């Protein structure tokens, strides 16, 4: 696969072509996913749940993220690598710069931060210094203790307005990508009319430019009840992991995934 860059994603958006994102945490699955056509590999702090056995992403450390980003880089076959900054590694600007530098040196092409308008100054300065940023909005798993659980965000008018303001602020600050998790599908449609940078969704309906799933969830390799927005693609992959990933890519690009049953009102 030709190397995917931010320019590639912007071109796909302009053409109206959907692209795909999938989590990866090691060299083998990085190779399988990128070889199957996944454009963006997310080294997610979700590794705290699916690899380390924690009940949230909060215990994940920066060193964990550096290690797994290095592993994903070694197996990657041309996908853009996006890596999460874990809990409390970007509380101050100086800390943010140090954390981002570590992840970029480990092999990330884009860093992902959870939060709204309070990140505006950091995003602006990172962008000026050549660090592409993805801002994660909606259900932000690092704030699970504040939210009181994993709950759909943006259902009441105040939350909807705040998400729209945060979206516009992030783009104005220089964010390269926006990612929304667990928001109503109609709110995602509205936000898509307010921003011009690539948008990735998970549990946010079909209108975003791309979809992301946790690798283990889309392979049905989970010990917990799947979230509403998850689909197991193994039955569509002829029994092979690479086949399942290819089926996921095809479903996103054709618009058959996510369906109405995977979204929220």
PDB file of C-alpha atoms in Angstrom:
ATOM      1  CA  UNK A   1       0.000   0.000   0.000  1.00  0.00           C
ATOM      2  CA  UNK A   2       1.236   3.484  -0.853  1.00  0.00           C
ATOM      3  CA  UNK A   3       2.105   5.425   2.297  1.00  0.00           C
ATOM      4  CA  UNK A   4      -0.963   7.132   3.750  1.00  0.00           C
ATOM      5  CA  UNK A   5      -0.460  10.717   4.915  1.00  0.00           C
ATOM      6  CA  UNK A   6      -2.690  13.509   6.166  1.00  0.00           C
ATOM      7  CA  UNK A   7      -2.778  14.771   2.582  1.00  0.00           C
ATOM      8  CA  UNK A   8      -4.194  11.386   1.565  1.00  0.00           C
ATOM      9  CA  UNK A   9      -6.954  11.614   4.165  1.00  0.00           C
ATOM     10  CA  UNK A  10      -7.851  15.152   3.126  1.00  0.00           C
ATOM     11  CA  UNK A  11      -7.985  14.068  -0.511  1.00  0.00           C
ATOM     12  CA  UNK A  12     -10.273  11.131   0.366  1.00  0.00           C
ATOM     13  CA  UNK A  13     -12.537  13.495   2.272  1.00  0.00           C
ATOM     14  CA  UNK A  14     -12.719  15.918  -0.652  1.00  0.00           C
ATOM     15  CA  UNK A  15     -13.566  13.023  -2.985  1.00  0.00           C
ATOM     16  CA  UNK A  16     -16.240  11.735  -0.623  1.00  0.00           C
ATOM     17  CA  UNK A  17     -14.423   8.411  -0.216  1.00  0.00           C
ATOM     18  CA  UNK A  18     -14.707   6.777   3.189  1.00  0.00           C
ATOM     19  CA  UNK A  19     -11.548   5.569   4.906  1.00  0.00           C
ATOM     20  CA  UNK A  20     -10.934   3.163   7.760  1.00  0.00           C
ATOM     21  CA  UNK A  21      -9.207   3.194  11.103  1.00  0.00           C
ATOM     22  CA  UNK A  22      -8.499   0.208  13.338  1.00  0.00           C
ATOM     23  CA  UNK A  23      -6.612  -0.191  16.580  1.00  0.00           C
ATOM     24  CA  UNK A  24      -3.315  -2.063  16.517  1.00  0.00           C
ATOM     25  CA  UNK A  25      -0.965  -2.807  19.369  1.00  0.00           C
ATOM     26  CA  UNK A  26       1.740  -5.052  17.918  1.00  0.00           C
ATOM     27  CA  UNK A  27       3.771  -5.761  14.795  1.00  0.00           C
ATOM     28  CA  UNK A  28       1.767  -8.755  13.554  1.00  0.00           C
ATOM     29  CA  UNK A  29      -1.656  -7.108  13.623  1.00  0.00           C
ATOM     30  CA  UNK A  30      -0.185  -3.869  12.319  1.00  0.00           C
ATOM     31  CA  UNK A  31       1.043  -5.804   9.286  1.00  0.00           C
ATOM     32  CA  UNK A  32      -2.258  -7.632   8.793  1.00  0.00           C
ATOM     33  CA  UNK A  33      -4.409  -4.514   9.091  1.00  0.00           C
ATOM     34  CA  UNK A  34      -2.289  -2.238   6.918  1.00  0.00           C
ATOM     35  CA  UNK A  35      -1.897  -4.997   4.296  1.00  0.00           C
ATOM     36  CA  UNK A  36      -5.692  -5.390   4.226  1.00  0.00           C
ATOM     37  CA  UNK A  37      -6.147  -1.723   3.325  1.00  0.00           C
ATOM     38  CA  UNK A  38      -6.732  -0.002   6.672  1.00  0.00           C
ATOM     39  CA  UNK A  39      -5.583   3.584   6.167  1.00  0.00           C
ATOM     40  CA  UNK A  40      -5.116   4.597   9.830  1.00  0.00           C
ATOM     41  CA  UNK A  41      -3.735   2.418  12.617  1.00  0.00           C
ATOM     42  CA  UNK A  42      -4.652   3.710  16.064  1.00  0.00           C
ATOM     43  CA  UNK A  43      -2.297   2.692  18.849  1.00  0.00           C
ATOM     44  CA  UNK A  44      -5.030   3.218  21.390  1.00  0.00           C
ATOM     45  CA  UNK A  45      -4.805   3.440  25.133  1.00  0.00           C
ATOM     46  CA  UNK A  46      -7.636   0.910  24.851  1.00  0.00           C
ATOM     47  CA  UNK A  47      -4.737  -1.511  25.228  1.00  0.00           C
ATOM     48  CA  UNK A  48      -5.325  -0.984  28.935  1.00  0.00           C
ATOM     49  CA  UNK A  49      -8.627  -2.835  28.548  1.00  0.00           C
ATOM     50  CA  UNK A  50      -7.908  -5.412  25.860  1.00  0.00           C
ATOM     51  CA  UNK A  51      -4.259  -6.257  26.556  1.00  0.00           C
ATOM     52  CA  UNK A  52      -3.622  -5.371  30.186  1.00  0.00           C
ATOM     53  CA  UNK A  53      -6.976  -6.364  31.669  1.00  0.00           C
ATOM     54  CA  UNK A  54      -7.814  -3.053  33.324  1.00  0.00           C
ATOM     55  CA  UNK A  55     -11.400  -1.825  33.596  1.00  0.00           C
ATOM     56  CA  UNK A  56     -10.483   1.558  32.093  1.00  0.00           C
ATOM     57  CA  UNK A  57      -7.717   3.285  30.151  1.00  0.00           C
ATOM     58  CA  UNK A  58      -6.619   5.358  33.156  1.00  0.00           C
ATOM     59  CA  UNK A  59      -3.763   3.027  34.315  1.00  0.00           C
ATOM     60  CA  UNK A  60      -1.986   3.124  30.920  1.00  0.00           C
ATOM     61  CA  UNK A  61       1.384   4.891  31.030  1.00  0.00           C
ATOM     62  CA  UNK A  62       3.321   6.855  28.444  1.00  0.00           C
ATOM     63  CA  UNK A  63       5.968   4.136  28.455  1.00  0.00           C
ATOM     64  CA  UNK A  64       3.259   1.585  27.566  1.00  0.00           C
ATOM     65  CA  UNK A  65       2.233   3.740  24.611  1.00  0.00           C
ATOM     66  CA  UNK A  66       5.818   4.232  23.453  1.00  0.00           C
ATOM     67  CA  UNK A  67       6.471   0.480  23.500  1.00  0.00           C
ATOM     68  CA  UNK A  68       3.340  -0.442  21.559  1.00  0.00           C
ATOM     69  CA  UNK A  69       3.813   2.388  19.050  1.00  0.00           C
ATOM     70  CA  UNK A  70       7.299   1.053  18.335  1.00  0.00           C
ATOM     71  CA  UNK A  71       5.848  -2.431  17.796  1.00  0.00           C
ATOM     72  CA  UNK A  72       3.158  -1.158  15.421  1.00  0.00           C
ATOM     73  CA  UNK A  73       5.686   0.888  13.451  1.00  0.00           C
ATOM     74  CA  UNK A  74       7.793  -2.222  12.758  1.00  0.00           C
ATOM     75  CA  UNK A  75       4.925  -4.148  11.185  1.00  0.00           C
ATOM     76  CA  UNK A  76       3.230  -1.273   9.394  1.00  0.00           C
ATOM     77  CA  UNK A  77       2.862  -1.480   5.614  1.00  0.00           C
ATOM     78  CA  UNK A  78       2.151   2.141   4.778  1.00  0.00           C
ATOM     79  CA  UNK A  79      -0.740   3.109   7.036  1.00  0.00           C
ATOM     80  CA  UNK A  80      -0.780   6.376   8.964  1.00  0.00           C
ATOM     81  CA  UNK A  81      -0.040   5.660  12.641  1.00  0.00           C
ATOM     82  CA  UNK A  82      -1.974   7.601  15.264  1.00  0.00           C
ATOM     83  CA  UNK A  83      -1.091   7.143  18.937  1.00  0.00           C
ATOM     84  CA  UNK A  84      -2.943   8.132  22.090  1.00  0.00           C
ATOM     85  CA  UNK A  85      -1.501  10.320  24.794  1.00  0.00           C
ATOM     86  CA  UNK A  86      -2.564   8.484  27.976  1.00  0.00           C
ATOM     87  CA  UNK A  87      -4.223   9.877  31.077  1.00  0.00           C
ATOM     88  CA  UNK A  88      -2.539  12.914  32.654  1.00  0.00           C
ATOM     89  CA  UNK A  89       0.400  13.033  30.232  1.00  0.00           C
ATOM     90  CA  UNK A  90      -0.784  16.328  28.724  1.00  0.00           C
ATOM     91  CA  UNK A  91      -1.983  18.278  31.754  1.00  0.00           C
ATOM     92  CA  UNK A  92       0.449  21.141  31.069  1.00  0.00           C
ATOM     93  CA  UNK A  93       1.899  22.471  27.831  1.00  0.00           C
ATOM     94  CA  UNK A  94       5.448  21.457  28.731  1.00  0.00           C
ATOM     95  CA  UNK A  95       4.319  17.951  29.633  1.00  0.00           C
ATOM     96  CA  UNK A  96       2.298  17.769  26.410  1.00  0.00           C
ATOM     97  CA  UNK A  97       5.302  18.683  24.275  1.00  0.00           C
ATOM     98  CA  UNK A  98       7.501  16.083  25.982  1.00  0.00           C
ATOM     99  CA  UNK A  99       4.849  13.356  25.683  1.00  0.00           C
ATOM    100  CA  UNK A 100       4.176  14.111  22.020  1.00  0.00           C
ATOM    101  CA  UNK A 101       7.881  14.147  21.193  1.00  0.00           C
ATOM    102  CA  UNK A 102       8.258  10.702  22.775  1.00  0.00           C
ATOM    103  CA  UNK A 103       5.375   9.232  20.755  1.00  0.00           C
ATOM    104  CA  UNK A 104       6.536  10.804  17.500  1.00  0.00           C
ATOM    105  CA  UNK A 105      10.033   9.423  18.029  1.00  0.00           C
ATOM    106  CA  UNK A 106       8.455   6.006  18.657  1.00  0.00           C
ATOM    107  CA  UNK A 107       6.832   6.082  15.224  1.00  0.00           C
ATOM    108  CA  UNK A 108       3.534   7.987  15.476  1.00  0.00           C
ATOM    109  CA  UNK A 109       2.534  10.255  12.609  1.00  0.00           C
ATOM    110  CA  UNK A 110      -0.339  11.830  14.562  1.00  0.00           C
ATOM    111  CA  UNK A 111      -0.968  12.139  18.299  1.00  0.00           C
ATOM    112  CA  UNK A 112      -4.483  11.897  19.764  1.00  0.00           C
ATOM    113  CA  UNK A 113      -5.631  13.882  22.793  1.00  0.00           C
ATOM    114  CA  UNK A 114      -8.965  13.704  24.603  1.00  0.00           C
ATOM    115  CA  UNK A 115     -10.598  17.018  25.441  1.00  0.00           C
ATOM    116  CA  UNK A 116     -12.306  20.165  24.274  1.00  0.00           C
ATOM    117  CA  UNK A 117     -11.599  23.872  24.053  1.00  0.00           C
ATOM    118  CA  UNK A 118      -9.151  23.770  26.972  1.00  0.00           C
ATOM    119  CA  UNK A 119      -6.669  22.092  24.608  1.00  0.00           C
ATOM    120  CA  UNK A 120      -6.786  24.932  22.089  1.00  0.00           C
ATOM    121  CA  UNK A 121      -3.457  26.541  23.055  1.00  0.00           C
ATOM    122  CA  UNK A 122      -1.644  23.193  23.128  1.00  0.00           C
ATOM    123  CA  UNK A 123      -3.065  22.167  19.748  1.00  0.00           C
ATOM    124  CA  UNK A 124      -2.012  25.485  18.208  1.00  0.00           C
ATOM    125  CA  UNK A 125       1.537  25.220  19.521  1.00  0.00           C
ATOM    126  CA  UNK A 126       1.875  21.550  18.569  1.00  0.00           C
ATOM    127  CA  UNK A 127       0.681  22.301  15.045  1.00  0.00           C
ATOM    128  CA  UNK A 128       3.160  25.172  14.764  1.00  0.00           C
ATOM    129  CA  UNK A 129       5.925  22.774  15.815  1.00  0.00           C
ATOM    130  CA  UNK A 130       5.066  20.132  13.240  1.00  0.00           C
ATOM    131  CA  UNK A 131       3.070  17.737  15.423  1.00  0.00           C
ATOM    132  CA  UNK A 132      -0.252  16.718  13.809  1.00  0.00           C
ATOM    133  CA  UNK A 133      -3.053  16.378  16.349  1.00  0.00           C
ATOM    134  CA  UNK A 134      -6.304  14.431  16.482  1.00  0.00           C
ATOM    135  CA  UNK A 135      -8.809  15.666  19.054  1.00  0.00           C
ATOM    136  CA  UNK A 136     -11.103  13.028  20.604  1.00  0.00           C
ATOM    137  CA  UNK A 137     -14.536  14.372  21.588  1.00  0.00           C
ATOM    138  CA  UNK A 138     -17.811  12.967  22.887  1.00  0.00           C
ATOM    139  CA  UNK A 139     -17.307  10.002  25.165  1.00  0.00           C
ATOM    140  CA  UNK A 140     -13.680  10.382  26.214  1.00  0.00           C
ATOM    141  CA  UNK A 141     -12.730   7.163  28.051  1.00  0.00           C
ATOM    142  CA  UNK A 142     -10.026   8.796  30.190  1.00  0.00           C
ATOM    143  CA  UNK A 143     -12.838  10.824  31.813  1.00  0.00           C
ATOM    144  CA  UNK A 144     -14.930   7.759  32.671  1.00  0.00           C
ATOM    145  CA  UNK A 145     -14.753   8.525  36.392  1.00  0.00           C
ATOM    146  CA  UNK A 146     -16.054  12.040  35.786  1.00  0.00           C
ATOM    147  CA  UNK A 147     -18.853  10.805  33.504  1.00  0.00           C
ATOM    148  CA  UNK A 148     -19.846   8.082  35.978  1.00  0.00           C
ATOM    149  CA  UNK A 149     -19.552   5.368  33.343  1.00  0.00           C
ATOM    150  CA  UNK A 150     -19.472   4.879  29.582  1.00  0.00           C
ATOM    151  CA  UNK A 151     -22.458   6.974  28.518  1.00  0.00           C
ATOM    152  CA  UNK A 152     -23.605   8.540  25.267  1.00  0.00           C
ATOM    153  CA  UNK A 153     -22.651  12.223  25.160  1.00  0.00           C
ATOM    154  CA  UNK A 154     -24.386  15.146  23.453  1.00  0.00           C
ATOM    155  CA  UNK A 155     -28.009  14.263  24.032  1.00  0.00           C
ATOM    156  CA  UNK A 156     -29.073  17.426  25.852  1.00  0.00           C
ATOM    157  CA  UNK A 157     -28.957  20.864  24.194  1.00  0.00           C
ATOM    158  CA  UNK A 158     -26.120  22.211  26.365  1.00  0.00           C
ATOM    159  CA  UNK A 159     -23.904  19.208  25.591  1.00  0.00           C
ATOM    160  CA  UNK A 160     -24.701  19.443  21.883  1.00  0.00           C
ATOM    161  CA  UNK A 161     -23.789  23.121  21.774  1.00  0.00           C
ATOM    162  CA  UNK A 162     -20.575  22.477  23.715  1.00  0.00           C
ATOM    163  CA  UNK A 163     -19.504  19.710  21.319  1.00  0.00           C
ATOM    164  CA  UNK A 164     -20.112  21.939  18.315  1.00  0.00           C
ATOM    165  CA  UNK A 165     -18.124  24.783  19.905  1.00  0.00           C
ATOM    166  CA  UNK A 166     -15.287  22.419  20.840  1.00  0.00           C
ATOM    167  CA  UNK A 167     -15.215  21.028  17.297  1.00  0.00           C
ATOM    168  CA  UNK A 168     -14.901  24.448  15.711  1.00  0.00           C
ATOM    169  CA  UNK A 169     -12.310  25.526  18.287  1.00  0.00           C
ATOM    170  CA  UNK A 170     -10.192  22.436  17.638  1.00  0.00           C
ATOM    171  CA  UNK A 171     -10.126  23.007  13.887  1.00  0.00           C
ATOM    172  CA  UNK A 172      -9.362  26.706  14.313  1.00  0.00           C
ATOM    173  CA  UNK A 173      -6.456  25.796  16.618  1.00  0.00           C
ATOM    174  CA  UNK A 174      -4.954  23.595  13.915  1.00  0.00           C
ATOM    175  CA  UNK A 175      -6.176  20.071  14.684  1.00  0.00           C
ATOM    176  CA  UNK A 176      -5.628  17.740  11.719  1.00  0.00           C
ATOM    177  CA  UNK A 177      -8.311  15.152  12.557  1.00  0.00           C
ATOM    178  CA  UNK A 178     -11.368  14.970  14.816  1.00  0.00           C
ATOM    179  CA  UNK A 179     -12.657  11.747  16.391  1.00  0.00           C
ATOM    180  CA  UNK A 180     -16.093  11.391  17.985  1.00  0.00           C
ATOM    181  CA  UNK A 181     -17.194   8.542  20.227  1.00  0.00           C
ATOM    182  CA  UNK A 182     -20.737   7.675  21.302  1.00  0.00           C
ATOM    183  CA  UNK A 183     -22.708  10.717  20.211  1.00  0.00           C
ATOM    184  CA  UNK A 184     -26.148  10.803  18.549  1.00  0.00           C
ATOM    185  CA  UNK A 185     -26.042  10.168  14.815  1.00  0.00           C
ATOM    186  CA  UNK A 186     -27.940  13.372  14.026  1.00  0.00           C
ATOM    187  CA  UNK A 187     -25.425  15.424  16.029  1.00  0.00           C
ATOM    188  CA  UNK A 188     -22.600  13.882  14.011  1.00  0.00           C
ATOM    189  CA  UNK A 189     -24.410  14.879  10.813  1.00  0.00           C
ATOM    190  CA  UNK A 190     -24.661  18.456  12.088  1.00  0.00           C
ATOM    191  CA  UNK A 191     -21.003  18.625  13.120  1.00  0.00           C
ATOM    192  CA  UNK A 192     -19.983  17.413   9.663  1.00  0.00           C
ATOM    193  CA  UNK A 193     -21.462  20.634   8.255  1.00  0.00           C
ATOM    194  CA  UNK A 194     -19.410  22.753  10.694  1.00  0.00           C
ATOM    195  CA  UNK A 195     -15.875  21.391  10.157  1.00  0.00           C
ATOM    196  CA  UNK A 196     -13.705  20.778   7.113  1.00  0.00           C
ATOM    197  CA  UNK A 197     -10.974  18.432   8.419  1.00  0.00           C
ATOM    198  CA  UNK A 198     -11.249  14.612   8.326  1.00  0.00           C
ATOM    199  CA  UNK A 199     -13.619  13.160  10.916  1.00  0.00           C
ATOM    200  CA  UNK A 200     -13.515   9.648  12.383  1.00  0.00           C
ATOM    201  CA  UNK A 201     -16.471   8.170  14.247  1.00  0.00           C
ATOM    202  CA  UNK A 202     -17.165   5.283  16.585  1.00  0.00           C
ATOM    203  CA  UNK A 203     -20.742   4.903  17.757  1.00  0.00           C
ATOM    204  CA  UNK A 204     -21.478   8.200  16.008  1.00  0.00           C
ATOM    205  CA  UNK A 205     -23.452   7.047  12.978  1.00  0.00           C
ATOM    206  CA  UNK A 206     -22.501   6.757   9.301  1.00  0.00           C
ATOM    207  CA  UNK A 207     -21.947  10.379   8.295  1.00  0.00           C
ATOM    208  CA  UNK A 208     -18.292  10.772   9.369  1.00  0.00           C
ATOM    209  CA  UNK A 209     -15.464  10.425   6.873  1.00  0.00           C
ATOM    210  CA  UNK A 210     -14.151   7.275   8.562  1.00  0.00           C
ATOM    211  CA  UNK A 211     -14.957   4.651  11.165  1.00  0.00           C
ATOM    212  CA  UNK A 212     -12.776   3.142  13.865  1.00  0.00           C
ATOM    213  CA  UNK A 213     -13.208  -0.033  15.894  1.00  0.00           C
ATOM    214  CA  UNK A 214     -11.101  -1.795  18.476  1.00  0.00           C
ATOM    215  CA  UNK A 215      -9.391  -4.714  16.729  1.00  0.00           C
ATOM    216  CA  UNK A 216     -10.414  -7.302  19.299  1.00  0.00           C
ATOM    217  CA  UNK A 217     -14.060  -6.185  19.150  1.00  0.00           C
ATOM    218  CA  UNK A 218     -14.359  -6.487  15.366  1.00  0.00           C
ATOM    219  CA  UNK A 219     -12.770  -9.961  15.538  1.00  0.00           C
ATOM    220  CA  UNK A 220     -15.215 -11.082  18.229  1.00  0.00           C
ATOM    221  CA  UNK A 221     -12.282 -11.701  20.588  1.00  0.00           C
ATOM    222  CA  UNK A 222     -13.781 -10.109  23.672  1.00  0.00           C
ATOM    223  CA  UNK A 223     -14.733 -11.339  27.129  1.00  0.00           C
ATOM    224  CA  UNK A 224     -17.253  -8.580  27.758  1.00  0.00           C
ATOM    225  CA  UNK A 225     -20.608  -7.736  26.213  1.00  0.00           C
ATOM    226  CA  UNK A 226     -19.955  -5.872  22.942  1.00  0.00           C
ATOM    227  CA  UNK A 227     -20.979  -2.228  22.749  1.00  0.00           C
ATOM    228  CA  UNK A 228     -23.930  -1.344  20.528  1.00  0.00           C
ATOM    229  CA  UNK A 229     -21.650   0.148  17.871  1.00  0.00           C
ATOM    230  CA  UNK A 230     -19.538  -3.021  17.508  1.00  0.00           C
ATOM    231  CA  UNK A 231     -19.875  -5.570  14.713  1.00  0.00           C
ATOM    232  CA  UNK A 232     -18.052  -8.912  14.627  1.00  0.00           C
ATOM    233  CA  UNK A 233     -16.617  -9.264  11.120  1.00  0.00           C
ATOM    234  CA  UNK A 234     -15.098 -12.726  11.576  1.00  0.00           C
ATOM    235  CA  UNK A 235     -18.135 -14.504  10.036  1.00  0.00           C
ATOM    236  CA  UNK A 236     -17.655 -12.379   6.902  1.00  0.00           C
ATOM    237  CA  UNK A 237     -13.939 -13.087   6.624  1.00  0.00           C
ATOM    238  CA  UNK A 238     -13.949 -16.756   5.594  1.00  0.00           C
ATOM    239  CA  UNK A 239     -12.537 -17.668   8.974  1.00  0.00           C
ATOM    240  CA  UNK A 240      -9.340 -15.651   8.612  1.00  0.00           C
ATOM    241  CA  UNK A 241      -8.320 -12.551  10.536  1.00  0.00           C
ATOM    242  CA  UNK A 242      -7.085 -10.761   7.432  1.00  0.00           C
ATOM    243  CA  UNK A 243     -10.340 -11.667   5.693  1.00  0.00           C
ATOM    244  CA  UNK A 244     -12.329 -10.169   8.569  1.00  0.00           C
ATOM    245  CA  UNK A 245     -10.288  -6.960   8.428  1.00  0.00           C
ATOM    246  CA  UNK A 246     -10.783  -6.764   4.657  1.00  0.00           C
ATOM    247  CA  UNK A 247     -14.537  -7.240   5.172  1.00  0.00           C
ATOM    248  CA  UNK A 248     -14.528  -4.368   7.663  1.00  0.00           C
ATOM    249  CA  UNK A 249     -12.695  -2.126   5.190  1.00  0.00           C
ATOM    250  CA  UNK A 250     -15.138  -3.035   2.415  1.00  0.00           C
ATOM    251  CA  UNK A 251     -18.187  -2.442   4.644  1.00  0.00           C
ATOM    252  CA  UNK A 252     -17.018   1.015   5.709  1.00  0.00           C
ATOM    253  CA  UNK A 253     -16.132   2.058   2.183  1.00  0.00           C
ATOM    254  CA  UNK A 254     -19.438   0.811   0.759  1.00  0.00           C
ATOM    255  CA  UNK A 255     -21.435   2.489   3.523  1.00  0.00           C
ATOM    256  CA  UNK A 256     -23.004  -0.724   4.800  1.00  0.00           C
ATOM    257  CA  UNK A 257     -21.266  -0.259   8.168  1.00  0.00           C
ATOM    258  CA  UNK A 258     -22.253   1.235  10.475  1.00  0.00           C
ATOM    259  CA  UNK A 259     -25.949   0.531  10.080  1.00  0.00           C
ATOM    260  CA  UNK A 260     -28.788   2.247  11.975  1.00  0.00           C
ATOM    261  CA  UNK A 261     -28.543  -0.460  14.645  1.00  0.00           C
ATOM    262  CA  UNK A 262     -25.013   0.645  15.506  1.00  0.00           C
ATOM    263  CA  UNK A 263     -25.895   4.286  16.225  1.00  0.00           C
ATOM    264  CA  UNK A 264     -27.564   6.322  18.948  1.00  0.00           C
ATOM    265  CA  UNK A 265     -30.551   8.661  18.878  1.00  0.00           C
TER     266      UNK A 265
END
